[in-house]
Structure formats: structure tokens, C-alpha cells
Amino acid sequence: MKENEFVLGLMSGTSLDGLDMALCRFAKAPQERWTYEVEAVQTCPYDAALRKRLATATELPACELVRLDAALATEMAGMVNRFRKSCPVRPQLIASHGHTVFHQPSAGVTLQIGSGAILAALTGITTVCDFRTADVALGGQGAPLAPLGDELLFGSYEACLNLGGIANISFREKGLRRAFDVSPCNMALNGLAGQLGMDFDRNGETARGGKVDSKLLDRLNGLAYYRLRGPKSLGKEWFEAVFRPCLEASASSVEDKLRTVVEHVALQVAAAADGREEERVLVTGGGAWNGFLVERMQSHVRRKLAVPDAPTVNGKEAIIFALLGFLRMRNGVNCLSSATGASADHCAGAVYPGKTGGNSRCNMQNARCKDARIQDAMRLY
């Protein structure tokens, strides 16, 4: 793939807010880095039915999970085709993270649904997906994958912190890019907000009005994961089996639990960010808009937390996956063993050719949509 060709990065995170899309292009920069230009960024929320289905995906029988894989890809393809209509340029490539259902690297398992084959078929655009499986097969955690983008695109910052469903951090140490998942973040906060009838706690105002439950805070901070050295990663299974039961065992109000989780995340971020020589920490992801969370993090972190412009906050992970797909098509390294613990740096991602590349006029009315199996999946919703 050539420089300055447009790539559409897609990111569906564990916070379930929707599909982040970033249309961008890349050009070589000095010192083995890349520059990027964003043409457009957009987040398409999932409807309530799809969000519920994704939230319970780990409990589905195998056949239902396969149907959900197809249904999600079909929905994503529709979002992509609508997004394309609003953009003055067409992407030559789609790079899709997919939506993580299972992530158990110690068992050699990671699964992201949202079929790349269906995406390529329904958009007509060559699609790269399944970025994590190869890393797990090489003994890595399969996560985080963003550190390569942090290094190549955002290397002017000493560290990069992403506050998504799970908070993760990357930084340079002894000439290598290191990274690990820090703690649950929006996965926990949004779940608690949902108990109050909210999709999320806007600006952290509900948490701000609560009180810290010191007993719950000590229990959360004492979880064994936080004593592990990186590389290490978290998944929904760990959250459901370990973190969530701590919240459910507490008799505190939901407001106090929100306040306590905010303090827990802030303390874990401080433990991850301090102890090195970072001067500025780039903060992105949906949690960057939680003013109270950022305020509490800054009160514990000695380094300067820098929240950038809205397209970078909202689209950074989609931008980075666009880069990973771009590098995949150039047969370049797009996964760092120093960040994931794999046996070697490598080039990851499965490629599904589009009908005629990025110039296809294929849309959701394409004959491929008439495939009976895809129609069955669509009828789930």
C-alpha cells in the first residue's frame, strides 16, 4: 500500500459505546516515524438491542455467537457505507479491530467478532482484521496493540494513556516500547451508571457527589492482577469473575461505588505512570471526557496529563488500527513483542480482498446482501 492512500480504522471497545471510525492517511517522517492526517472521525452508537447482545456475548451458544459475528459485521458495514457518503474521499482499505468477546491469552485464546470477510463483501473494500490472534499464538498477550502507534505517531509524548473500557498505558523504557493494561475503567463506570438509568456518568458528576468506600477501595487495590509485572492484559472475563463481584459485595450506594472506582482507577494510573521519567502523558479515550476522573488522576500523578483535541481523544485507537492495517498491507511490523510479550515482533492481521478495492460502488443494496445466511443474521435485530 502506498503512502497517502486513505485507510478507514474501526474500533469497537469493551465500553460498548459504539463504533469509532477514523479516515486517515499516513506519510513517512524522520527517525522511522510516521505522520498522519485525519480526514474525518465519527462514532456511531450501537442501538440498545445490539448493545445488550454484545454485553452478553460470552454467554451465547456457539451457533448464536457465529450469528452475532455476522450480524455485527453487517451493522458495521452499514455504518461504514453511510460514513463514506459523507466523506469527500474514499478509503482504499478498512482496518477493523472487531469487538472482543473472549480474551484469555494464558489459554491461547482471543476472539474479536465482526467478520472481516462480511465487511469486505458488503463494502467492496479490502479489509484487514483479526490483529490479536497471531500475537497470542506467539506467546504474547495479544494486547495492548496500540503501543506501536503510540511510538510511531505520538512519540513526542513520553507516555500514552487510553481510558476506554479498560485503561492501558505505553511508554519507552531502555529504548523499548513497553505497555500493559492498567485497570478496568469505563467498563466499570458505565456499568454502575447503567444502574442509575444512565449510559454513562457525564463528566463524572455523579461520582463527584459520592463518597469513597475505603473498604471497597482497599479490596480493589489489593487484587492480585496489580502485583503482576507487564506485559499483562485484562479481558471482560476477568472483570466479570474478579472485579465485578467486589462491587456487588459492597453495600455502598451506586454513587459511592462510582466515586470509589474513580479513585481506584486514578490510583492505579498513578502507580503505572509514576516511577519513570515521563514529563507529559497523553490521555485519550472516552474517559478523557470524564472531568472528575481526570481531576482525580492529576491529583495523584506527578506528571502532566495532556488531553488533546476531540478527534484525537475520540479517534486515537481507530487511527492506530488504521496504521496497523496500513503496515500490514506493506508487510511491515505492526505488533511489538516488547509491549505484548510475544516471542518476536511481527506482522499481524487477516486480509480479505474487496470487490474492486476502495473504488467499488458496492453498498448495502449489493447483491451480496441477499445471501440468506447474512439475512438470517440481520433478522436477529
PDB file of C-alpha atoms in Angstrom, residues 68-338:
ATOM      1  CA  LEU A  68     -23.817 -12.372  16.202  1.00  0.00           C
ATOM      2  CA  ASP A  69     -20.435 -12.232  14.429  1.00  0.00           C
ATOM      3  CA  ALA A  70     -22.260 -11.918  11.104  1.00  0.00           C
ATOM      4  CA  ALA A  71     -24.899  -9.511  12.423  1.00  0.00           C
ATOM      5  CA  LEU A  72     -22.320  -7.173  13.943  1.00  0.00           C
ATOM      6  CA  ALA A  73     -20.281  -7.146  10.729  1.00  0.00           C
ATOM      7  CA  THR A  74     -23.410  -6.366   8.732  1.00  0.00           C
ATOM      8  CA  GLU A  75     -24.261  -3.477  11.055  1.00  0.00           C
ATOM      9  CA  MET A  76     -20.675  -2.202  10.893  1.00  0.00           C
ATOM     10  CA  ALA A  77     -20.726  -2.383   7.077  1.00  0.00           C
ATOM     11  CA  GLY A  78     -23.884  -0.272   7.053  1.00  0.00           C
ATOM     12  CA  MET A  79     -22.208   2.295   9.320  1.00  0.00           C
ATOM     13  CA  VAL A  80     -19.144   2.349   7.062  1.00  0.00           C
ATOM     14  CA  ASN A  81     -21.207   2.829   3.891  1.00  0.00           C
ATOM     15  CA  ARG A  82     -23.197   5.667   5.442  1.00  0.00           C
ATOM     16  CA  PHE A  83     -19.974   7.257   6.726  1.00  0.00           C
ATOM     17  CA  ARG A  84     -18.403   7.045   3.261  1.00  0.00           C
ATOM     18  CA  LYS A  85     -21.269   9.017   1.748  1.00  0.00           C
ATOM     19  CA  SER A  86     -20.433  11.967   3.978  1.00  0.00           C
ATOM     20  CA  CYS A  87     -16.713  11.917   3.133  1.00  0.00           C
ATOM     21  CA  PRO A  88     -15.171  13.622   0.092  1.00  0.00           C
ATOM     22  CA  VAL A  89     -12.602  10.819  -0.313  1.00  0.00           C
ATOM     23  CA  ARG A  90     -12.902   7.046  -0.440  1.00  0.00           C
ATOM     24  CA  PRO A  91     -10.814   4.643   1.646  1.00  0.00           C
ATOM     25  CA  GLN A  92      -8.607   2.121  -0.128  1.00  0.00           C
ATOM     26  CA  LEU A  93      -8.529  -0.083   2.979  1.00  0.00           C
ATOM     27  CA  ILE A  94     -10.523  -0.891   6.105  1.00  0.00           C
ATOM     28  CA  ALA A  95      -8.623  -1.906   9.249  1.00  0.00           C
ATOM     29  CA  SER A  96     -11.026  -3.297  11.845  1.00  0.00           C
ATOM     30  CA  HIS A  97     -10.230  -4.247  15.420  1.00  0.00           C
ATOM     31  CA  GLY A  98     -13.549  -6.054  15.783  1.00  0.00           C
ATOM     32  CA  HIS A  99     -15.296  -6.467  19.120  1.00  0.00           C
ATOM     33  CA  THR A 100     -13.602  -8.575  21.775  1.00  0.00           C
ATOM     34  CA  VAL A 101     -15.732 -11.364  23.242  1.00  0.00           C
ATOM     35  CA  PHE A 102     -13.113 -13.676  24.752  1.00  0.00           C
ATOM     36  CA  HIS A 103      -9.592 -12.758  25.764  1.00  0.00           C
ATOM     37  CA  GLN A 104      -7.673 -15.462  27.638  1.00  0.00           C
ATOM     38  CA  PRO A 105      -4.063 -15.266  26.414  1.00  0.00           C
ATOM     39  CA  SER A 106      -2.845 -17.687  29.091  1.00  0.00           C
ATOM     40  CA  ALA A 107      -5.094 -20.294  27.445  1.00  0.00           C
ATOM     41  CA  GLY A 108      -4.056 -19.239  23.950  1.00  0.00           C
ATOM     42  CA  VAL A 109      -7.489 -17.752  23.244  1.00  0.00           C
ATOM     43  CA  THR A 110      -8.631 -14.375  21.970  1.00  0.00           C
ATOM     44  CA  LEU A 111     -11.730 -13.691  19.863  1.00  0.00           C
ATOM     45  CA  GLN A 112     -12.854 -10.495  18.146  1.00  0.00           C
ATOM     46  CA  ILE A 113     -16.150 -10.682  16.242  1.00  0.00           C
ATOM     47  CA  GLY A 114     -17.409  -8.546  13.365  1.00  0.00           C
ATOM     48  CA  SER A 115     -16.393 -10.678  10.380  1.00  0.00           C
ATOM     49  CA  GLY A 116     -13.793  -9.063   8.149  1.00  0.00           C
ATOM     50  CA  ALA A 117     -14.996 -11.237   5.264  1.00  0.00           C
ATOM     51  CA  ILE A 118     -18.501  -9.779   5.539  1.00  0.00           C
ATOM     52  CA  LEU A 119     -17.129  -6.245   5.902  1.00  0.00           C
ATOM     53  CA  ALA A 120     -15.129  -6.642   2.695  1.00  0.00           C
ATOM     54  CA  ALA A 121     -18.109  -8.191   0.887  1.00  0.00           C
ATOM     55  CA  LEU A 122     -20.634  -5.519   1.880  1.00  0.00           C
ATOM     56  CA  THR A 123     -18.380  -2.506   1.399  1.00  0.00           C
ATOM     57  CA  GLY A 124     -16.284  -3.697  -1.522  1.00  0.00           C
ATOM     58  CA  ILE A 125     -13.171  -2.502   0.311  1.00  0.00           C
ATOM     59  CA  THR A 126     -10.214  -4.722   1.189  1.00  0.00           C
ATOM     60  CA  THR A 127     -10.366  -5.351   4.937  1.00  0.00           C
ATOM     61  CA  VAL A 128      -7.705  -6.251   7.491  1.00  0.00           C
ATOM     62  CA  CYS A 129      -8.924  -7.745  10.775  1.00  0.00           C
ATOM     63  CA  ASP A 130      -8.021 -10.275  13.500  1.00  0.00           C
ATOM     64  CA  PHE A 131      -4.904  -8.456  14.675  1.00  0.00           C
ATOM     65  CA  ARG A 132      -4.556 -10.251  18.028  1.00  0.00           C
ATOM     66  CA  THR A 133      -4.566 -13.968  17.230  1.00  0.00           C
ATOM     67  CA  ALA A 134      -1.041 -14.155  15.802  1.00  0.00           C
ATOM     68  CA  ASP A 135       0.410 -12.421  18.839  1.00  0.00           C
ATOM     69  CA  VAL A 136      -1.278 -14.859  21.231  1.00  0.00           C
ATOM     70  CA  ALA A 137      -0.024 -17.758  19.078  1.00  0.00           C
ATOM     71  CA  LEU A 138       3.495 -16.345  19.519  1.00  0.00           C
ATOM     72  CA  GLY A 139       3.105 -16.420  23.294  1.00  0.00           C
ATOM     73  CA  GLY A 140       2.055 -12.790  23.683  1.00  0.00           C
ATOM     74  CA  GLN A 141      -0.845 -11.174  25.486  1.00  0.00           C
ATOM     75  CA  GLY A 142      -2.448 -10.074  22.228  1.00  0.00           C
ATOM     76  CA  ALA A 143      -2.767  -6.663  23.887  1.00  0.00           C
ATOM     77  CA  PRO A 144      -2.214  -3.814  24.026  1.00  0.00           C
ATOM     78  CA  LEU A 145      -1.613  -3.325  20.291  1.00  0.00           C
ATOM     79  CA  ALA A 146      -1.807   0.474  20.332  1.00  0.00           C
ATOM     80  CA  PRO A 147       1.800   0.974  21.597  1.00  0.00           C
ATOM     81  CA  LEU A 148       3.227   0.690  18.072  1.00  0.00           C
ATOM     82  CA  GLY A 149       1.006   3.583  17.030  1.00  0.00           C
ATOM     83  CA  ASP A 150       1.938   5.435  20.206  1.00  0.00           C
ATOM     84  CA  GLU A 151       5.577   5.094  19.207  1.00  0.00           C
ATOM     85  CA  LEU A 152       5.236   5.907  15.509  1.00  0.00           C
ATOM     86  CA  LEU A 153       2.522   8.601  15.644  1.00  0.00           C
ATOM     87  CA  PHE A 154       2.575  10.042  19.165  1.00  0.00           C
ATOM     88  CA  GLY A 155       6.231   9.619  20.095  1.00  0.00           C
ATOM     89  CA  SER A 156       6.549  13.266  21.160  1.00  0.00           C
ATOM     90  CA  TYR A 157       4.753  12.278  24.384  1.00  0.00           C
ATOM     91  CA  GLU A 158       6.699  10.374  26.978  1.00  0.00           C
ATOM     92  CA  ALA A 159       3.724   8.119  27.722  1.00  0.00           C
ATOM     93  CA  CYS A 160       0.252   7.459  26.276  1.00  0.00           C
ATOM     94  CA  LEU A 161      -2.740   6.574  28.442  1.00  0.00           C
ATOM     95  CA  ASN A 162      -6.007   5.393  26.906  1.00  0.00           C
ATOM     96  CA  LEU A 163      -9.127   5.421  29.074  1.00  0.00           C
ATOM     97  CA  GLY A 164     -11.501   3.044  27.309  1.00  0.00           C
ATOM     98  CA  GLY A 165     -13.446   0.134  28.727  1.00  0.00           C
ATOM     99  CA  ILE A 166     -10.045  -0.864  30.071  1.00  0.00           C
ATOM    100  CA  ALA A 167      -7.317   1.679  30.797  1.00  0.00           C
ATOM    101  CA  ASN A 168      -3.939   0.940  29.229  1.00  0.00           C
ATOM    102  CA  ILE A 169      -0.618   2.749  29.128  1.00  0.00           C
ATOM    103  CA  SER A 170       2.511   2.658  26.974  1.00  0.00           C
ATOM    104  CA  PHE A 171       5.910   4.290  27.467  1.00  0.00           C
ATOM    105  CA  ARG A 172       9.551   3.992  26.437  1.00  0.00           C
ATOM    106  CA  GLU A 173      11.888   2.135  28.775  1.00  0.00           C
ATOM    107  CA  LYS A 174      15.531   1.379  27.989  1.00  0.00           C
ATOM    108  CA  GLY A 175      14.960   2.041  24.304  1.00  0.00           C
ATOM    109  CA  LEU A 176      11.901  -0.228  24.008  1.00  0.00           C
ATOM    110  CA  ARG A 177       8.184   0.481  23.948  1.00  0.00           C
ATOM    111  CA  ARG A 178       6.559  -1.107  26.983  1.00  0.00           C
ATOM    112  CA  ALA A 179       2.844  -1.351  27.679  1.00  0.00           C
ATOM    113  CA  PHE A 180       0.181  -3.063  29.745  1.00  0.00           C
ATOM    114  CA  ASP A 181      -3.464  -2.837  30.750  1.00  0.00           C
ATOM    115  CA  VAL A 182      -3.749  -0.743  33.904  1.00  0.00           C
ATOM    116  CA  SER A 183      -7.244  -1.456  35.255  1.00  0.00           C
ATOM    117  CA  PRO A 184     -10.909  -1.549  34.294  1.00  0.00           C
ATOM    118  CA  CYS A 185     -12.187   1.935  33.509  1.00  0.00           C
ATOM    119  CA  ASN A 186     -15.365   2.736  31.558  1.00  0.00           C
ATOM    120  CA  MET A 187     -16.384  -0.919  31.664  1.00  0.00           C
ATOM    121  CA  ALA A 188     -16.907  -0.491  35.408  1.00  0.00           C
ATOM    122  CA  LEU A 189     -18.033   3.144  35.429  1.00  0.00           C
ATOM    123  CA  ASN A 190     -20.609   2.731  32.661  1.00  0.00           C
ATOM    124  CA  GLY A 191     -21.943  -0.445  34.241  1.00  0.00           C
ATOM    125  CA  LEU A 192     -22.557   1.374  37.506  1.00  0.00           C
ATOM    126  CA  ALA A 193     -24.067   4.368  35.696  1.00  0.00           C
ATOM    127  CA  GLY A 194     -26.441   1.970  33.980  1.00  0.00           C
ATOM    128  CA  GLN A 195     -27.844   1.001  37.380  1.00  0.00           C
ATOM    129  CA  LEU A 196     -28.958   4.626  37.684  1.00  0.00           C
ATOM    130  CA  GLY A 197     -30.547   4.642  34.232  1.00  0.00           C
ATOM    131  CA  MET A 198     -27.666   6.456  32.542  1.00  0.00           C
ATOM    132  CA  ASP A 199     -25.490   5.318  29.627  1.00  0.00           C
ATOM    133  CA  PHE A 200     -22.527   6.944  31.391  1.00  0.00           C
ATOM    134  CA  ASP A 201     -21.743   9.360  34.203  1.00  0.00           C
ATOM    135  CA  ARG A 202     -21.454  12.633  32.299  1.00  0.00           C
ATOM    136  CA  ASN A 203     -18.263  14.451  33.320  1.00  0.00           C
ATOM    137  CA  GLY A 204     -18.156  12.250  36.426  1.00  0.00           C
ATOM    138  CA  GLU A 205     -20.657  14.467  38.240  1.00  0.00           C
ATOM    139  CA  THR A 206     -22.473  11.574  39.921  1.00  0.00           C
ATOM    140  CA  ALA A 207     -19.185  10.142  41.137  1.00  0.00           C
ATOM    141  CA  ARG A 208     -18.170  13.584  42.365  1.00  0.00           C
ATOM    142  CA  GLY A 209     -21.203  13.605  44.640  1.00  0.00           C
ATOM    143  CA  GLY A 210     -20.397  10.208  46.157  1.00  0.00           C
ATOM    144  CA  LYS A 211     -18.062   9.152  48.947  1.00  0.00           C
ATOM    145  CA  VAL A 212     -15.107   6.778  48.828  1.00  0.00           C
ATOM    146  CA  ASP A 213     -15.839   3.396  50.381  1.00  0.00           C
ATOM    147  CA  SER A 214     -12.432   2.753  51.923  1.00  0.00           C
ATOM    148  CA  LYS A 215     -13.120  -0.947  52.464  1.00  0.00           C
ATOM    149  CA  LEU A 216     -14.100  -1.448  48.808  1.00  0.00           C
ATOM    150  CA  LEU A 217     -11.164   0.661  47.643  1.00  0.00           C
ATOM    151  CA  ASP A 218      -8.719  -1.456  49.630  1.00  0.00           C
ATOM    152  CA  ARG A 219     -10.240  -4.630  48.229  1.00  0.00           C
ATOM    153  CA  LEU A 220      -9.968  -3.387  44.648  1.00  0.00           C
ATOM    154  CA  ASN A 221      -6.414  -2.124  45.084  1.00  0.00           C
ATOM    155  CA  GLY A 222      -5.463  -5.458  46.629  1.00  0.00           C
ATOM    156  CA  LEU A 223      -6.447  -7.569  43.610  1.00  0.00           C
ATOM    157  CA  ALA A 224      -3.644  -9.900  42.523  1.00  0.00           C
ATOM    158  CA  TYR A 225      -3.512  -8.508  38.958  1.00  0.00           C
ATOM    159  CA  TYR A 226      -1.972  -5.268  40.195  1.00  0.00           C
ATOM    160  CA  ARG A 227       1.023  -7.122  41.614  1.00  0.00           C
ATOM    161  CA  LEU A 228       1.882  -8.698  38.255  1.00  0.00           C
ATOM    162  CA  ARG A 229       4.635  -7.255  36.125  1.00  0.00           C
ATOM    163  CA  GLY A 230       3.961  -6.441  32.478  1.00  0.00           C
ATOM    164  CA  PRO A 231       3.342  -7.415  29.804  1.00  0.00           C
ATOM    165  CA  LYS A 232      -0.124  -8.162  31.133  1.00  0.00           C
ATOM    166  CA  SER A 233      -3.653  -7.649  29.859  1.00  0.00           C
ATOM    167  CA  LEU A 234      -7.241  -7.700  31.052  1.00  0.00           C
ATOM    168  CA  GLY A 235     -10.446  -9.002  29.492  1.00  0.00           C
ATOM    169  CA  LYS A 236     -14.130  -8.995  30.221  1.00  0.00           C
ATOM    170  CA  GLU A 237     -13.868 -12.483  31.746  1.00  0.00           C
ATOM    171  CA  TRP A 238     -11.523 -11.165  34.457  1.00  0.00           C
ATOM    172  CA  PHE A 239     -13.800  -8.204  35.057  1.00  0.00           C
ATOM    173  CA  GLU A 240     -16.851 -10.429  35.465  1.00  0.00           C
ATOM    174  CA  ALA A 241     -15.096 -13.049  37.595  1.00  0.00           C
ATOM    175  CA  VAL A 242     -12.909 -10.836  39.800  1.00  0.00           C
ATOM    176  CA  PHE A 243     -13.696  -7.107  39.697  1.00  0.00           C
ATOM    177  CA  ARG A 244     -17.465  -7.019  39.446  1.00  0.00           C
ATOM    178  CA  PRO A 245     -18.041  -9.368  42.433  1.00  0.00           C
ATOM    179  CA  CYS A 246     -16.130  -6.867  44.595  1.00  0.00           C
ATOM    180  CA  LEU A 247     -18.604  -4.161  43.589  1.00  0.00           C
ATOM    181  CA  GLU A 248     -21.598  -6.421  44.136  1.00  0.00           C
ATOM    182  CA  ALA A 249     -20.378  -7.446  47.592  1.00  0.00           C
ATOM    183  CA  SER A 250     -20.309  -3.833  48.749  1.00  0.00           C
ATOM    184  CA  ALA A 251     -23.383  -2.434  50.494  1.00  0.00           C
ATOM    185  CA  SER A 252     -22.491   1.118  49.407  1.00  0.00           C
ATOM    186  CA  SER A 253     -24.779   3.187  47.212  1.00  0.00           C
ATOM    187  CA  VAL A 254     -24.171   3.236  43.459  1.00  0.00           C
ATOM    188  CA  GLU A 255     -22.994   6.823  43.780  1.00  0.00           C
ATOM    189  CA  ASP A 256     -20.396   5.813  46.370  1.00  0.00           C
ATOM    190  CA  LYS A 257     -19.289   2.880  44.209  1.00  0.00           C
ATOM    191  CA  LEU A 258     -18.787   5.255  41.272  1.00  0.00           C
ATOM    192  CA  ARG A 259     -16.726   7.562  43.468  1.00  0.00           C
ATOM    193  CA  THR A 260     -14.674   4.610  44.734  1.00  0.00           C
ATOM    194  CA  VAL A 261     -13.984   3.211  41.249  1.00  0.00           C
ATOM    195  CA  VAL A 262     -12.871   6.648  40.050  1.00  0.00           C
ATOM    196  CA  GLU A 263     -10.404   6.784  42.954  1.00  0.00           C
ATOM    197  CA  HIS A 264      -9.257   3.226  42.235  1.00  0.00           C
ATOM    198  CA  VAL A 265      -8.571   3.980  38.554  1.00  0.00           C
ATOM    199  CA  ALA A 266      -6.762   7.205  39.481  1.00  0.00           C
ATOM    200  CA  LEU A 267      -4.522   5.383  41.963  1.00  0.00           C
ATOM    201  CA  GLN A 268      -3.718   2.560  39.535  1.00  0.00           C
ATOM    202  CA  VAL A 269      -2.907   5.065  36.767  1.00  0.00           C
ATOM    203  CA  ALA A 270      -0.614   6.891  39.182  1.00  0.00           C
ATOM    204  CA  ALA A 271       1.154   3.634  40.050  1.00  0.00           C
ATOM    205  CA  ALA A 272       1.602   2.917  36.337  1.00  0.00           C
ATOM    206  CA  ALA A 273       2.650   6.412  35.242  1.00  0.00           C
ATOM    207  CA  ASP A 274       4.926   7.448  38.095  1.00  0.00           C
ATOM    208  CA  GLY A 275       8.272   5.853  38.818  1.00  0.00           C
ATOM    209  CA  ARG A 276       9.568   6.712  35.358  1.00  0.00           C
ATOM    210  CA  GLU A 277      10.691   9.971  33.841  1.00  0.00           C
ATOM    211  CA  GLU A 278       7.642  10.924  31.789  1.00  0.00           C
ATOM    212  CA  GLU A 279       7.079  14.655  31.539  1.00  0.00           C
ATOM    213  CA  ARG A 280       3.805  14.535  29.604  1.00  0.00           C
ATOM    214  CA  VAL A 281       1.208  11.792  29.459  1.00  0.00           C
ATOM    215  CA  LEU A 282      -1.199  11.877  26.502  1.00  0.00           C
ATOM    216  CA  VAL A 283      -4.726  10.997  27.696  1.00  0.00           C
ATOM    217  CA  THR A 284      -7.319   9.737  25.193  1.00  0.00           C
ATOM    218  CA  GLY A 285     -10.409   7.539  25.052  1.00  0.00           C
ATOM    219  CA  GLY A 286     -13.907   8.163  26.350  1.00  0.00           C
ATOM    220  CA  GLY A 287     -12.651   8.503  29.920  1.00  0.00           C
ATOM    221  CA  ALA A 288     -10.733  11.642  28.919  1.00  0.00           C
ATOM    222  CA  TRP A 289     -14.116  13.441  28.835  1.00  0.00           C
ATOM    223  CA  ASN A 290     -14.765  12.433  32.443  1.00  0.00           C
ATOM    224  CA  GLY A 291     -13.557  15.643  34.057  1.00  0.00           C
ATOM    225  CA  PHE A 292     -13.735  14.285  37.585  1.00  0.00           C
ATOM    226  CA  LEU A 293     -11.707  11.194  36.674  1.00  0.00           C
ATOM    227  CA  VAL A 294      -9.018  13.301  35.009  1.00  0.00           C
ATOM    228  CA  GLU A 295      -9.022  15.627  38.016  1.00  0.00           C
ATOM    229  CA  ARG A 296      -8.509  12.727  40.431  1.00  0.00           C
ATOM    230  CA  MET A 297      -5.775  11.216  38.251  1.00  0.00           C
ATOM    231  CA  GLN A 298      -3.925  14.513  38.094  1.00  0.00           C
ATOM    232  CA  SER A 299      -4.109  14.819  41.892  1.00  0.00           C
ATOM    233  CA  HIS A 300      -2.180  11.526  42.193  1.00  0.00           C
ATOM    234  CA  VAL A 301       0.062  11.641  39.110  1.00  0.00           C
ATOM    235  CA  ARG A 302       3.164  13.817  39.320  1.00  0.00           C
ATOM    236  CA  ARG A 303       3.390  14.095  35.529  1.00  0.00           C
ATOM    237  CA  LYS A 304       1.424  16.495  33.328  1.00  0.00           C
ATOM    238  CA  LEU A 305      -1.714  14.899  31.888  1.00  0.00           C
ATOM    239  CA  ALA A 306      -2.394  16.264  28.391  1.00  0.00           C
ATOM    240  CA  VAL A 307      -5.886  15.882  26.904  1.00  0.00           C
ATOM    241  CA  PRO A 308      -5.634  16.670  23.149  1.00  0.00           C
ATOM    242  CA  ASP A 309      -8.210  17.791  20.573  1.00  0.00           C
ATOM    243  CA  ALA A 310     -11.540  15.971  20.243  1.00  0.00           C
ATOM    244  CA  PRO A 311     -10.689  13.959  17.071  1.00  0.00           C
ATOM    245  CA  THR A 312      -7.597  12.553  18.796  1.00  0.00           C
ATOM    246  CA  VAL A 313      -9.411  11.838  22.073  1.00  0.00           C
ATOM    247  CA  ASN A 314     -12.292  10.076  20.335  1.00  0.00           C
ATOM    248  CA  GLY A 315     -10.471   8.513  17.424  1.00  0.00           C
ATOM    249  CA  LYS A 316      -6.951   7.664  18.576  1.00  0.00           C
ATOM    250  CA  GLU A 317      -7.442   3.898  18.743  1.00  0.00           C
ATOM    251  CA  ALA A 318      -9.251   3.857  15.391  1.00  0.00           C
ATOM    252  CA  ILE A 319      -6.398   5.949  13.937  1.00  0.00           C
ATOM    253  CA  ILE A 320      -3.862   3.494  15.305  1.00  0.00           C
ATOM    254  CA  PHE A 321      -5.691   0.475  13.910  1.00  0.00           C
ATOM    255  CA  ALA A 322      -5.765   2.248  10.557  1.00  0.00           C
ATOM    256  CA  LEU A 323      -1.965   2.447  10.853  1.00  0.00           C
ATOM    257  CA  LEU A 324      -1.718  -1.238  11.811  1.00  0.00           C
ATOM    258  CA  GLY A 325      -3.746  -2.166   8.736  1.00  0.00           C
ATOM    259  CA  PHE A 326      -1.650   0.134   6.547  1.00  0.00           C
ATOM    260  CA  LEU A 327       1.550  -1.522   7.810  1.00  0.00           C
ATOM    261  CA  ARG A 328       0.023  -4.978   7.332  1.00  0.00           C
ATOM    262  CA  MET A 329      -0.518  -4.243   3.638  1.00  0.00           C
ATOM    263  CA  ARG A 330       3.123  -3.141   3.399  1.00  0.00           C
ATOM    264  CA  ASN A 331       4.258  -6.358   5.164  1.00  0.00           C
ATOM    265  CA  GLY A 332       5.742  -4.246   7.947  1.00  0.00           C
ATOM    266  CA  VAL A 333       5.971  -4.943  11.671  1.00  0.00           C
ATOM    267  CA  ASN A 334       2.724  -3.881  13.303  1.00  0.00           C
ATOM    268  CA  CYS A 335       2.980  -5.648  16.666  1.00  0.00           C
ATOM    269  CA  LEU A 336       5.741  -5.096  19.234  1.00  0.00           C
ATOM    270  CA  SER A 337       6.891  -8.010  21.343  1.00  0.00           C
ATOM    271  CA  SER A 338       8.197  -5.558  23.961  1.00  0.00           C
TER     272      SER A 338
END
